[in-house]
């Protein structure tokens, strides 16, 4: 979806910048972060549709970052980038709640495809969630209010 | 690859010294612990027994001489007392009557011929009566040595002497004093009877018994040493009371007694020495014989123990040697597995490190392509070249990617885990891995894969090991042939519970005799250093563990086929244990 907001997390600065350039030229709005901590900070400040997350990073690694993201309780979907050898970790990440994974090095087109997939899932999830909330507002407005408040 | 790991390490030569030392120690120990005690005990018992037997022997010879001495003494005493009785109960007047004397003579000899003659002699030495075979009536004995003695002592037993009759004999003389006048009753003992009493005692082949007087003159004929009345060629020694036994060993300077045992006792009256003598070797023949037999037996047992010890030790060492080689092989197999695992780790690290720059290269390429798309250049040649270069970058980067991905996959298969496996693809990968090695031996792979094969759940690292082992063996089986094929077939099992994978080669085949043993650990037909005999036993263990089965069919010179059956799913207990770990 053109205009989707993407957070690209990778410790390889050149790779992150290149990817950012490529995605920007394809119409996305991209912000890069070079480690887990700054990624969490960005997520707390701004809204993103999709997070592209490298698993192998110094300091806070991909899995921990993912867990932190999940703790934030956002609708953002996470896409894992990984070396082939850490497929197991990638699978673990999916168990925790990542949308999918992609092996490095990868074609830009593959990445775009996965981002689109992630986006539409996020969109679906948001819509469904909205519907649930509307339902609750109808049934019990007080509860729903609490839910909305917690979200922000 | 396998060959490389096993080159020439099985040589038992480097242990050669250890084994021969072991051999020496073992045999030494056996000798110290069994032979020496055996010999010591054997010799000890032998020495003790010999001593005992000898002392018994000496005792018996001693009692023998005592016994004989007693007999001779009794004989002499009996005759002297007979004469005494006669002299003191009859008067000279009565006895000088030839008829009376004749009667007495006959009475004395009635049972045994014990006296040869009898005579009465007056105090002047004149014969006044005589009965006997010789004509001695007119003889005067006044001058003889015995006359004075008899007159003085009352009784006298002479040594053997020749006397008037020129024949060895001895006499017993009894003196009686009647009305102040002394007269003598004298009898000659039947020398034959007396001598046979001594000379007829035969002891073995070398034994002799004789009497000898103080002056060293034989009183009876010894069997070997001389004749009666002759002087013995050796000293007699002084009179004494006890019985003595002497052993004369070979080193005795007195040659006449060398190697003899001699027992002697002195008679009191007359002072004659009774000697019993026998060759040492004969006297102790039985003892020596028994000794010899036990010693032979002892040493034979010692030798047989020695031989048995040597053989047992040799056997033991050969067993140890075999075990050592097996342990070494196992060790190498483990080392190989260890090496493979560390290679896997290294490969994974390298692949990771290469992936990152590769990813950057690809993004850079993409940026260039993007920019090229929006830029307007008229240079057709540049456009061509740009596109070609970009394609080439893509192709080469993809090649790198394949390599790193293969490396990563390989490394992953060095660790045990349960995974869903597409067997067809898996086999294709294994073939790719082995193709180069097979090609150099002129061997082609034929993959006959069933595309409808569903994925199975199994342990790829273990399966990889099995496949590589089977292919390695198949390649090796083509050593004698310049070309061949290895056909790998996958099929769904007839029972529909699993898959069947067949590895069929066109190699040497396996003989009927060997085919039962090929799954045994350490069974190999390959030269030392090339085969460990562990490959197939490992395959067997793995396949059984994965809930499958392995079977072999072979025809000599035509080829061999190994068929693996693997279940779609793993056995429950294996899954549980894998989960637990
Ligand atoms: N494909 C085959 N063709 C002929 N003989 C074979 C084949 N596979 C195994 N063997 C025989 O079985 C033996 C045992 O094989 P293995 O257990 O792998 O030990 P290794 O290869 O070290 O000898 C080999 O020595 C060989 O004689
Ligand atoms: Mg083998």
PDB file of C-alpha atoms and ligand atoms in Angstrom, chain B residues 2 469-470 472-473 476 524 526 530-536, ligand 2:
ATOM      1  CA  UNK B   2      36.426 -40.229   4.445  1.00  0.00           C
ATOM      2  CA  UNK B 469      27.904 -43.895   4.169  1.00  0.00           C
ATOM      3  CA  UNK B 470      25.939 -45.929   1.643  1.00  0.00           C
ATOM      4  CA  UNK B 472      30.750 -43.979  -0.025  1.00  0.00           C
ATOM      5  CA  UNK B 473      30.545 -47.763   0.180  1.00  0.00           C
ATOM      6  CA  UNK B 476      34.341 -47.907  -3.012  1.00  0.00           C
ATOM      7  CA  UNK B 524      35.415 -54.829   6.963  1.00  0.00           C
ATOM      8  CA  UNK B 526      39.029 -53.215   3.249  1.00  0.00           C
ATOM      9  CA  UNK B 530      40.878 -47.649   4.665  1.00  0.00           C
ATOM     10  CA  UNK B 531      37.889 -49.304   6.261  1.00  0.00           C
ATOM     11  CA  UNK B 532      36.736 -49.103   9.839  1.00  0.00           C
ATOM     12  CA  UNK B 533      33.882 -51.562   9.499  1.00  0.00           C
ATOM     13  CA  UNK B 534      31.690 -49.075  11.319  1.00  0.00           C
ATOM     14  CA  UNK B 535      29.830 -47.462   8.417  1.00  0.00           C
ATOM     15  CA  UNK B 536      27.066 -49.995   7.976  1.00  0.00           C
TER      16      UNK B 536
HETATM   17 MG1  LIG C   2      31.971 -47.946   4.692  1.00  0.00          MG
END
